Amino acid sequence: MTALGAEEIRTRVESDFNRIVDVLNQKIALQSISAKGITADHMKRSAQFVADLLREVGVDTKVVQSHNPDGTPGAWEVIGSKNVSEDAPTVLLYAHHDVQPVPDPNVWNTDPFVGTEIDTRLYGRGAADDGGGIAIHSGALKALGDDLKVNIKVFIEGEEEMGSPSFIPFIEEHRDEFASDVIIVADSGNWSAEIPSLTTSLRGNTDIDVHIKALEHPVHSGQYGGPILDANTLAAMLISSMYDANGDLAVPGVASEEPVGGLQRDMDEATVRADAGIVESYRLAGTGSLAARLWTKPSVTVIGFDAHPVEESFNVISPETTFRLSLRTAPNQRPEEAQEALAKFMVEHAPFGAEV
Ligand SMILES: [Zn+2]
């Protein structure tokens, strides 16, 4: 039993490359938009396509419909397995076959549902997320062929873009089909188009709603403005108190981490700026490597704010308001613990003794 050399793998992948691109083109054309109906026929067809595809590379697949926690029918999922030896470890391959909707095709440079190659990149809805994941699994299994040394299980989900409402009941119903030593989730980004990556940890996510109150009822700003700050201003003060002068989050108890093992190279700021569409004058907040700021340090985003719309606003001091903070937590911190620390900070830093 000789190990498969990198050269041999490269040759096999290259000879399979056109097939993989064709798989992506077919996948894009399927328009597997889960937002148009998780249980609908087009999603079943999409699952069937993926099941057939993986069967071609030796995985015994089937399409099964999940059930939501309330018992109603859920997504069309693909599960399957390929066994090479009872003694070999088992690897579960994950991807999802549903894609995001296309609210406005006019903002696309190409037809969203026709795979279009431009400068060696393939454009189309779901070409990367997560047709790319399906293509990776299919291509890897094809390249390894009979040289595969691990048992394989697959789970290709049909409702990831909808927040996976039937995920937990589905796992509980199919425990054996999920039993594995390692899970490979092919649904995250690469370091860059040139550098492929393995993501071994991600930030967690939690949120809190903060209610801040200064007055029992609204009052006129001409009469009371000055000593009484409006709730929006108080909320803004409270929000900004989470940051130090450099723009680093400074909330005690909310953990911050550095990448495990350190960094050989940082992310390219120009690429990050271009990808995110950052305006030229904006200086990036925080200190330390960009990779740590994006992946291992916590971050807070105000994702909702109950304030009066500018249209129809009038001269009144708003008595109270609510805002929602979404917190990305360091990979090794329990989100509950970070959530509690953030909530405690909010209460303790109420500006001017406002009720929080
Ligand atoms: Zn995805």
mmCIF file of C-alpha atoms and ligand atoms in Angstrom:
data_model
loop_
_atom_site.group_PDB
_atom_site.id
_atom_site.type_symbol
_atom_site.label_atom_id
_atom_site.label_comp_id
_atom_site.label_asym_id
_atom_site.label_seq_id
_atom_site.Cartn_x
_atom_site.Cartn_y
_atom_site.Cartn_z
ATOM 1 C CA MET A 1 0.000 0.000 0.000
ATOM 2 C CA THR A 2 1.932 3.013 -1.241
ATOM 3 C CA ALA A 3 0.958 6.550 -0.410
ATOM 4 C CA LEU A 4 -0.508 8.573 -3.214
ATOM 5 C CA GLY A 5 1.968 11.238 -4.319
ATOM 6 C CA ALA A 6 1.011 14.891 -4.753
ATOM 7 C CA GLU A 7 2.023 14.723 -8.409
ATOM 8 C CA GLU A 8 -0.324 11.822 -9.077
ATOM 9 C CA ILE A 9 -3.196 13.580 -7.275
ATOM 10 C CA ARG A 10 -2.558 16.742 -9.288
ATOM 11 C CA THR A 11 -2.678 14.774 -12.538
ATOM 12 C CA ARG A 12 -5.942 13.096 -11.559
ATOM 13 C CA VAL A 13 -7.573 16.381 -10.506
ATOM 14 C CA GLU A 14 -6.469 18.121 -13.689
ATOM 15 C CA SER A 15 -7.879 15.354 -15.860
ATOM 16 C CA ASP A 16 -11.204 15.671 -13.986
ATOM 17 C CA PHE A 17 -11.268 19.473 -14.041
ATOM 18 C CA ASN A 18 -13.674 19.991 -16.943
ATOM 19 C CA ARG A 19 -16.157 17.589 -15.379
ATOM 20 C CA ILE A 20 -16.052 19.555 -12.103
ATOM 21 C CA VAL A 21 -16.665 22.865 -13.902
ATOM 22 C CA ASP A 22 -19.538 21.235 -15.762
ATOM 23 C CA VAL A 23 -20.992 20.011 -12.437
ATOM 24 C CA LEU A 24 -20.933 23.596 -11.182
ATOM 25 C CA ASN A 25 -22.613 24.876 -14.334
ATOM 26 C CA GLN A 26 -25.385 22.309 -13.967
ATOM 27 C CA LYS A 27 -25.744 23.110 -10.266
ATOM 28 C CA ILE A 28 -26.026 26.860 -10.964
ATOM 29 C CA ALA A 29 -28.744 26.228 -13.579
ATOM 30 C CA LEU A 30 -30.855 24.339 -11.024
ATOM 31 C CA GLN A 31 -31.748 27.591 -9.196
ATOM 32 C CA SER A 32 -31.931 25.790 -5.824
ATOM 33 C CA ILE A 33 -33.312 28.776 -3.911
ATOM 34 C CA SER A 34 -34.551 27.453 -0.574
ATOM 35 C CA ALA A 35 -36.259 30.791 0.151
ATOM 36 C CA LYS A 36 -38.701 29.909 -2.668
ATOM 37 C CA GLY A 37 -39.867 26.855 -0.707
ATOM 38 C CA ILE A 38 -37.700 24.437 1.229
ATOM 39 C CA THR A 39 -40.088 21.554 0.529
ATOM 40 C CA ALA A 40 -40.763 22.447 -3.124
ATOM 41 C CA ASP A 41 -40.044 20.280 -6.178
ATOM 42 C CA HIS A 42 -37.117 22.385 -7.364
ATOM 43 C CA MET A 43 -35.335 21.632 -4.065
ATOM 44 C CA LYS A 44 -36.063 17.920 -4.418
ATOM 45 C CA ARG A 45 -34.604 18.001 -7.946
ATOM 46 C CA SER A 46 -31.535 19.772 -6.583
ATOM 47 C CA ALA A 47 -31.058 17.115 -3.891
ATOM 48 C CA GLN A 48 -31.522 14.379 -6.498
ATOM 49 C CA PHE A 49 -28.866 15.971 -8.709
ATOM 50 C CA VAL A 50 -26.373 15.968 -5.828
ATOM 51 C CA ALA A 51 -27.265 12.412 -4.815
ATOM 52 C CA ASP A 52 -26.674 11.188 -8.404
ATOM 53 C CA LEU A 53 -23.429 13.132 -8.604
ATOM 54 C CA LEU A 54 -22.008 11.570 -5.453
ATOM 55 C CA ARG A 55 -23.213 8.123 -6.492
ATOM 56 C CA GLU A 56 -21.009 8.477 -9.591
ATOM 57 C CA VAL A 57 -17.971 8.706 -7.308
ATOM 58 C CA GLY A 58 -18.908 5.656 -5.273
ATOM 59 C CA VAL A 59 -21.065 7.030 -2.449
ATOM 60 C CA ASP A 60 -24.270 5.141 -1.743
ATOM 61 C CA THR A 61 -26.614 8.140 -1.472
ATOM 62 C CA LYS A 62 -30.275 8.752 -0.899
ATOM 63 C CA VAL A 63 -32.557 11.771 -0.768
ATOM 64 C CA VAL A 64 -34.602 12.084 2.413
ATOM 65 C CA GLN A 65 -37.036 14.708 3.553
ATOM 66 C CA SER A 66 -36.454 16.057 7.044
ATOM 67 C CA HIS A 67 -39.074 17.087 9.579
ATOM 68 C CA ASN A 68 -39.333 20.372 11.409
ATOM 69 C CA PRO A 69 -39.542 20.388 15.216
ATOM 70 C CA ASP A 70 -43.356 20.742 14.879
ATOM 71 C CA GLY A 71 -43.523 17.612 12.697
ATOM 72 C CA THR A 72 -44.248 19.380 9.394
ATOM 73 C CA PRO A 73 -42.204 18.318 6.317
ATOM 74 C CA GLY A 74 -38.793 19.971 6.014
ATOM 75 C CA ALA A 75 -35.877 20.115 3.612
ATOM 76 C CA TRP A 76 -34.722 17.638 0.976
ATOM 77 C CA GLU A 77 -31.441 16.335 2.342
ATOM 78 C CA VAL A 78 -28.820 14.079 0.822
ATOM 79 C CA ILE A 79 -27.194 11.456 3.015
ATOM 80 C CA GLY A 80 -24.972 8.564 2.114
ATOM 81 C CA SER A 81 -21.890 6.518 2.854
ATOM 82 C CA LYS A 82 -18.962 4.694 1.313
ATOM 83 C CA ASN A 83 -17.224 2.075 3.409
ATOM 84 C CA VAL A 84 -13.685 0.940 2.713
ATOM 85 C CA SER A 85 -12.798 -0.864 5.951
ATOM 86 C CA GLU A 86 -14.248 -1.471 9.401
ATOM 87 C CA ASP A 87 -10.923 -0.437 10.939
ATOM 88 C CA ALA A 88 -10.641 2.842 9.056
ATOM 89 C CA PRO A 89 -11.748 6.148 10.554
ATOM 90 C CA THR A 90 -14.910 7.762 9.218
ATOM 91 C CA VAL A 91 -15.017 11.218 7.665
ATOM 92 C CA LEU A 92 -18.331 13.037 7.288
ATOM 93 C CA LEU A 93 -18.433 15.391 4.312
ATOM 94 C CA TYR A 94 -20.775 18.361 4.648
ATOM 95 C CA ALA A 95 -21.994 20.902 2.138
ATOM 96 C CA HIS A 96 -25.374 22.463 1.315
ATOM 97 C CA HIS A 97 -27.177 22.381 -2.007
ATOM 98 C CA ASP A 98 -29.504 25.343 -1.484
ATOM 99 C CA VAL A 99 -28.522 28.842 -2.589
ATOM 100 C CA GLN A 100 -29.365 32.443 -1.758
ATOM 101 C CA PRO A 101 -32.099 34.174 -3.778
ATOM 102 C CA VAL A 102 -31.354 36.773 -6.446
ATOM 103 C CA PRO A 103 -33.449 39.780 -5.403
ATOM 104 C CA ASP A 104 -32.241 41.944 -8.311
ATOM 105 C CA PRO A 105 -30.624 40.278 -11.364
ATOM 106 C CA ASN A 106 -29.886 43.767 -12.749
ATOM 107 C CA VAL A 107 -27.091 44.298 -10.238
ATOM 108 C CA TRP A 108 -25.317 41.227 -11.636
ATOM 109 C CA ASN A 109 -22.781 41.524 -14.455
ATOM 110 C CA THR A 110 -23.714 38.043 -15.685
ATOM 111 C CA ASP A 111 -26.845 35.879 -15.700
ATOM 112 C CA PRO A 112 -27.004 34.555 -12.102
ATOM 113 C CA PHE A 113 -28.204 31.155 -13.278
ATOM 114 C CA VAL A 114 -25.816 30.601 -16.157
ATOM 115 C CA GLY A 115 -22.300 29.655 -15.080
ATOM 116 C CA THR A 116 -20.041 32.207 -16.766
ATOM 117 C CA GLU A 117 -16.258 31.993 -16.853
ATOM 118 C CA ILE A 118 -14.381 35.292 -16.683
ATOM 119 C CA ASP A 119 -10.589 35.342 -16.252
ATOM 120 C CA THR A 120 -10.470 31.756 -14.913
ATOM 121 C CA ARG A 121 -13.191 32.427 -12.317
ATOM 122 C CA LEU A 122 -16.675 30.957 -12.589
ATOM 123 C CA TYR A 123 -19.587 33.278 -11.814
ATOM 124 C CA GLY A 124 -23.167 32.204 -11.004
ATOM 125 C CA ARG A 125 -25.451 31.928 -7.967
ATOM 126 C CA GLY A 126 -24.063 29.215 -5.714
ATOM 127 C CA ALA A 127 -20.904 28.673 -7.785
ATOM 128 C CA ALA A 128 -18.950 29.119 -4.566
ATOM 129 C CA ASP A 129 -21.576 28.947 -1.804
ATOM 130 C CA ASP A 130 -22.019 26.084 -1.763
ATOM 131 C CA GLY A 131 -21.762 24.457 -5.170
ATOM 132 C CA GLY A 132 -18.049 24.824 -4.548
ATOM 133 C CA GLY A 133 -18.344 22.551 -1.514
ATOM 134 C CA ILE A 134 -20.208 19.900 -3.491
ATOM 135 C CA ALA A 135 -17.644 20.134 -6.290
ATOM 136 C CA ILE A 136 -14.784 19.765 -3.784
ATOM 137 C CA HIS A 137 -16.255 16.573 -2.317
ATOM 138 C CA SER A 138 -17.051 15.126 -5.723
ATOM 139 C CA GLY A 139 -13.624 16.037 -7.123
ATOM 140 C CA ALA A 140 -11.733 14.732 -4.082
ATOM 141 C CA LEU A 141 -13.558 11.398 -4.058
ATOM 142 C CA LYS A 142 -13.042 11.016 -7.792
ATOM 143 C CA ALA A 143 -9.330 11.810 -7.499
ATOM 144 C CA LEU A 144 -8.782 9.381 -4.624
ATOM 145 C CA GLY A 145 -10.892 6.660 -6.217
ATOM 146 C CA ASP A 146 -9.861 3.229 -4.949
ATOM 147 C CA ASP A 147 -6.965 4.787 -3.032
ATOM 148 C CA LEU A 148 -9.404 6.185 -0.482
ATOM 149 C CA LYS A 149 -8.252 5.053 2.972
ATOM 150 C CA VAL A 150 -11.155 6.305 5.104
ATOM 151 C CA ASN A 151 -14.841 5.553 5.320
ATOM 152 C CA ILE A 152 -17.046 8.329 4.022
ATOM 153 C CA LYS A 153 -20.402 9.659 5.096
ATOM 154 C CA VAL A 154 -22.056 12.590 3.407
ATOM 155 C CA PHE A 155 -24.653 15.102 4.478
ATOM 156 C CA ILE A 156 -25.615 17.700 1.873
ATOM 157 C CA GLU A 157 -28.165 20.004 3.423
ATOM 158 C CA GLY A 158 -31.087 21.655 1.636
ATOM 159 C CA GLU A 159 -31.933 24.548 3.950
ATOM 160 C CA GLU A 160 -28.665 26.076 5.179
ATOM 161 C CA GLU A 161 -29.471 29.497 3.757
ATOM 162 C CA MET A 162 -32.734 29.461 5.739
ATOM 163 C CA GLY A 163 -31.054 28.839 9.097
ATOM 164 C CA SER A 164 -31.490 25.047 9.082
ATOM 165 C CA PRO A 165 -34.836 24.837 10.924
ATOM 166 C CA SER A 166 -35.015 21.014 10.790
ATOM 167 C CA PHE A 167 -31.308 20.377 11.408
ATOM 168 C CA ILE A 168 -31.550 19.164 15.028
ATOM 169 C CA PRO A 169 -34.508 16.771 14.541
ATOM 170 C CA PHE A 170 -32.790 15.460 11.392
ATOM 171 C CA ILE A 171 -29.561 14.636 13.216
ATOM 172 C CA GLU A 172 -31.497 12.988 16.017
ATOM 173 C CA GLU A 173 -33.438 10.895 13.513
ATOM 174 C CA HIS A 174 -30.266 9.843 11.658
ATOM 175 C CA ARG A 175 -27.688 9.388 14.414
ATOM 176 C CA ASP A 176 -25.964 6.453 12.705
ATOM 177 C CA GLU A 177 -25.652 8.304 9.419
ATOM 178 C CA PHE A 178 -23.852 11.120 11.253
ATOM 179 C CA ALA A 179 -21.533 9.004 13.444
ATOM 180 C CA SER A 180 -18.010 9.971 12.381
ATOM 181 C CA ASP A 181 -14.511 10.770 13.642
ATOM 182 C CA VAL A 182 -14.027 13.969 11.680
ATOM 183 C CA ILE A 183 -16.378 16.352 9.892
ATOM 184 C CA ILE A 184 -15.181 18.298 6.870
ATOM 185 C CA VAL A 185 -17.428 21.291 6.305
ATOM 186 C CA ALA A 186 -16.859 22.558 2.784
ATOM 187 C CA ASP A 187 -18.656 25.855 3.254
ATOM 188 C CA SER A 188 -16.112 28.513 4.166
ATOM 189 C CA GLY A 189 -13.745 30.810 2.344
ATOM 190 C CA ASN A 190 -10.168 30.554 1.221
ATOM 191 C CA TRP A 191 -7.371 32.798 2.450
ATOM 192 C CA SER A 192 -7.295 34.229 -1.072
ATOM 193 C CA ALA A 193 -8.036 33.074 -4.600
ATOM 194 C CA GLU A 194 -4.418 31.828 -4.781
ATOM 195 C CA ILE A 195 -4.099 30.284 -1.286
ATOM 196 C CA PRO A 196 -6.439 27.421 -0.347
ATOM 197 C CA SER A 197 -7.289 27.099 3.338
ATOM 198 C CA LEU A 198 -8.484 24.744 6.027
ATOM 199 C CA THR A 199 -10.606 26.533 8.611
ATOM 200 C CA THR A 200 -10.215 24.835 11.984
ATOM 201 C CA SER A 201 -12.171 27.265 14.142
ATOM 202 C CA LEU A 202 -14.572 30.147 13.737
ATOM 203 C CA ARG A 203 -16.004 32.814 15.983
ATOM 204 C CA GLY A 204 -19.257 32.056 17.730
ATOM 205 C CA ASN A 205 -22.308 34.282 17.688
ATOM 206 C CA THR A 206 -24.785 35.526 20.230
ATOM 207 C CA ASP A 207 -26.874 38.655 20.705
ATOM 208 C CA ILE A 208 -28.524 40.808 23.341
ATOM 209 C CA ASP A 209 -31.304 43.384 23.268
ATOM 210 C CA VAL A 210 -30.562 46.483 25.308
ATOM 211 C CA HIS A 211 -33.330 48.745 26.533
ATOM 212 C CA ILE A 212 -32.347 52.198 27.774
ATOM 213 C CA LYS A 213 -34.724 54.670 29.445
ATOM 214 C CA ALA A 214 -34.324 58.209 30.796
ATOM 215 C CA LEU A 215 -37.896 59.535 30.925
ATOM 216 C CA GLU A 216 -41.363 58.261 31.782
ATOM 217 C CA HIS A 217 -42.736 60.013 28.683
ATOM 218 C CA PRO A 218 -41.541 62.161 25.756
ATOM 219 C CA VAL A 219 -40.884 65.861 26.460
ATOM 220 C CA HIS A 220 -40.235 68.897 24.258
ATOM 221 C CA SER A 221 -36.580 69.490 23.402
ATOM 222 C CA GLY A 222 -37.009 73.282 23.606
ATOM 223 C CA GLN A 223 -38.263 73.010 27.152
ATOM 224 C CA TYR A 224 -36.061 70.199 28.566
ATOM 225 C CA GLY A 225 -33.163 69.767 26.133
ATOM 226 C CA GLY A 226 -29.792 70.151 27.885
ATOM 227 C CA PRO A 227 -29.858 68.348 31.203
ATOM 228 C CA ILE A 228 -31.918 65.539 29.755
ATOM 229 C CA LEU A 229 -30.241 63.603 26.959
ATOM 230 C CA ASP A 230 -32.498 61.730 24.573
ATOM 231 C CA ALA A 231 -32.496 57.953 24.643
ATOM 232 C CA ASN A 232 -30.767 57.687 21.247
ATOM 233 C CA THR A 233 -27.841 59.794 22.432
ATOM 234 C CA LEU A 234 -27.610 57.809 25.653
ATOM 235 C CA ALA A 235 -27.671 54.589 23.632
ATOM 236 C CA ALA A 236 -24.911 55.922 21.366
ATOM 237 C CA MET A 237 -22.796 56.785 24.429
ATOM 238 C CA LEU A 238 -23.371 53.349 25.869
ATOM 239 C CA ILE A 239 -22.447 51.679 22.572
ATOM 240 C CA SER A 240 -19.279 53.731 22.144
ATOM 241 C CA SER A 241 -18.201 52.970 25.727
ATOM 242 C CA MET A 242 -17.450 49.403 24.592
ATOM 243 C CA TYR A 243 -14.434 50.642 22.595
ATOM 244 C CA ASP A 244 -11.058 52.067 23.534
ATOM 245 C CA ALA A 245 -9.432 54.937 21.621
ATOM 246 C CA ASN A 246 -8.021 52.510 19.002
ATOM 247 C CA GLY A 247 -11.394 51.009 18.274
ATOM 248 C CA ASP A 248 -10.620 47.740 20.047
ATOM 249 C CA LEU A 249 -13.520 46.195 21.910
ATOM 250 C CA ALA A 250 -12.777 46.563 25.628
ATOM 251 C CA VAL A 251 -15.487 44.689 27.504
ATOM 252 C CA PRO A 252 -14.194 42.756 30.542
ATOM 253 C CA GLY A 253 -15.135 39.088 30.342
ATOM 254 C CA VAL A 254 -15.505 39.084 26.566
ATOM 255 C CA ALA A 255 -12.476 37.035 25.554
ATOM 256 C CA SER A 256 -10.041 37.963 22.828
ATOM 257 C CA GLU A 257 -7.677 35.474 21.201
ATOM 258 C CA GLU A 258 -4.786 35.322 18.757
ATOM 259 C CA PRO A 259 -4.646 32.720 15.968
ATOM 260 C CA VAL A 260 -3.422 29.385 17.340
ATOM 261 C CA GLY A 261 0.234 28.883 16.414
ATOM 262 C CA GLY A 262 0.660 32.491 15.295
ATOM 263 C CA LEU A 263 0.529 33.870 11.775
ATOM 264 C CA GLN A 264 2.997 33.255 8.963
ATOM 265 C CA ARG A 265 1.413 36.096 7.045
ATOM 266 C CA ASP A 266 -1.424 38.500 7.644
ATOM 267 C CA MET A 267 -4.419 39.080 5.421
ATOM 268 C CA ASP A 268 -3.968 41.606 2.664
ATOM 269 C CA GLU A 269 -5.637 44.864 3.700
ATOM 270 C CA ALA A 270 -6.152 46.067 0.130
ATOM 271 C CA THR A 271 -8.023 42.855 -0.741
ATOM 272 C CA VAL A 272 -10.169 43.037 2.391
ATOM 273 C CA ARG A 273 -10.987 46.669 1.618
ATOM 274 C CA ALA A 274 -11.892 45.906 -1.987
ATOM 275 C CA ASP A 275 -13.942 42.782 -1.122
ATOM 276 C CA ALA A 276 -15.914 44.571 1.612
ATOM 277 C CA GLY A 277 -16.356 47.807 -0.364
ATOM 278 C CA ILE A 278 -14.807 50.036 2.288
ATOM 279 C CA VAL A 279 -14.835 53.768 1.474
ATOM 280 C CA GLU A 280 -11.393 55.217 0.903
ATOM 281 C CA SER A 281 -11.305 57.553 3.888
ATOM 282 C CA TYR A 282 -12.283 54.872 6.427
ATOM 283 C CA ARG A 283 -9.475 53.677 8.725
ATOM 284 C CA LEU A 284 -9.829 50.118 9.999
ATOM 285 C CA ALA A 285 -10.726 49.909 13.688
ATOM 286 C CA GLY A 286 -8.703 47.998 16.266
ATOM 287 C CA THR A 287 -5.086 46.940 16.591
ATOM 288 C CA GLY A 288 -3.077 43.807 15.877
ATOM 289 C CA SER A 289 -3.191 41.600 12.830
ATOM 290 C CA LEU A 290 -6.131 41.894 10.483
ATOM 291 C CA ALA A 291 -6.550 38.107 10.621
ATOM 292 C CA ALA A 292 -7.013 38.221 14.408
ATOM 293 C CA ARG A 293 -9.442 41.145 14.161
ATOM 294 C CA LEU A 294 -11.540 39.233 11.636
ATOM 295 C CA TRP A 295 -11.302 35.716 13.049
ATOM 296 C CA THR A 296 -10.225 35.403 16.675
ATOM 297 C CA LYS A 297 -11.037 38.696 18.402
ATOM 298 C CA PRO A 298 -14.593 39.475 19.424
ATOM 299 C CA SER A 299 -16.675 42.051 17.592
ATOM 300 C CA VAL A 300 -19.987 43.744 18.264
ATOM 301 C CA THR A 301 -22.412 44.995 15.616
ATOM 302 C CA VAL A 302 -25.549 47.057 16.228
ATOM 303 C CA ILE A 303 -27.958 45.119 14.031
ATOM 304 C CA GLY A 304 -31.164 46.838 15.118
ATOM 305 C CA PHE A 305 -32.019 50.224 16.602
ATOM 306 C CA ASP A 306 -35.480 51.546 17.442
ATOM 307 C CA ALA A 307 -35.119 55.224 16.615
ATOM 308 C CA HIS A 308 -37.545 57.646 15.059
ATOM 309 C CA PRO A 309 -37.150 57.815 11.252
ATOM 310 C CA VAL A 310 -35.747 61.101 9.970
ATOM 311 C CA GLU A 311 -38.870 61.698 7.904
ATOM 312 C CA GLU A 312 -41.608 63.048 10.179
ATOM 313 C CA SER A 313 -39.215 63.581 13.089
ATOM 314 C CA PHE A 314 -40.078 66.448 15.438
ATOM 315 C CA ASN A 315 -38.613 68.319 18.404
ATOM 316 C CA VAL A 316 -39.052 65.770 21.097
ATOM 317 C CA ILE A 317 -36.665 64.091 23.525
ATOM 318 C CA SER A 318 -37.191 60.371 23.036
ATOM 319 C CA PRO A 319 -37.717 58.799 26.466
ATOM 320 C CA GLU A 320 -36.472 55.276 25.774
ATOM 321 C CA THR A 321 -35.141 53.029 23.069
ATOM 322 C CA THR A 322 -34.045 49.467 22.344
ATOM 323 C CA PHE A 323 -31.113 48.301 20.271
ATOM 324 C CA ARG A 324 -29.828 44.823 19.416
ATOM 325 C CA LEU A 325 -26.164 43.921 19.655
ATOM 326 C CA SER A 326 -24.814 40.964 17.713
ATOM 327 C CA LEU A 327 -21.633 39.646 19.301
ATOM 328 C CA ARG A 328 -19.054 37.526 17.484
ATOM 329 C CA THR A 329 -17.182 35.634 20.172
ATOM 330 C CA ALA A 330 -13.590 34.371 20.271
ATOM 331 C CA PRO A 331 -13.418 30.731 19.072
ATOM 332 C CA ASN A 332 -12.708 29.227 22.500
ATOM 333 C CA GLN A 333 -15.200 31.212 24.577
ATOM 334 C CA ARG A 334 -18.669 29.895 25.320
ATOM 335 C CA PRO A 335 -21.096 32.359 23.677
ATOM 336 C CA GLU A 336 -23.310 32.311 26.819
ATOM 337 C CA GLU A 337 -20.382 33.503 28.943
ATOM 338 C CA ALA A 338 -19.554 36.352 26.543
ATOM 339 C CA GLN A 339 -23.221 37.282 26.306
ATOM 340 C CA GLU A 340 -23.474 37.570 30.076
ATOM 341 C CA ALA A 341 -20.320 39.704 30.277
ATOM 342 C CA LEU A 342 -21.632 42.054 27.594
ATOM 343 C CA ALA A 343 -25.017 42.398 29.306
ATOM 344 C CA LYS A 344 -23.308 43.141 32.633
ATOM 345 C CA PHE A 345 -21.146 45.803 30.945
ATOM 346 C CA MET A 346 -24.227 47.490 29.462
ATOM 347 C CA VAL A 347 -25.950 47.698 32.835
ATOM 348 C CA GLU A 348 -22.827 48.926 34.639
ATOM 349 C CA HIS A 349 -22.031 51.613 32.056
ATOM 350 C CA ALA A 350 -25.444 53.243 31.803
ATOM 351 C CA PRO A 351 -24.625 56.887 30.987
ATOM 352 C CA PHE A 352 -25.882 59.399 33.578
ATOM 353 C CA GLY A 353 -27.618 56.657 35.479
ATOM 354 C CA ALA A 354 -30.181 55.935 32.788
ATOM 355 C CA GLU A 355 -32.161 52.743 33.325
ATOM 356 C CA VAL A 356 -30.652 49.887 31.292
HETATM 357 ZN ZN ZN B 1 -22.804 28.321 2.608
#
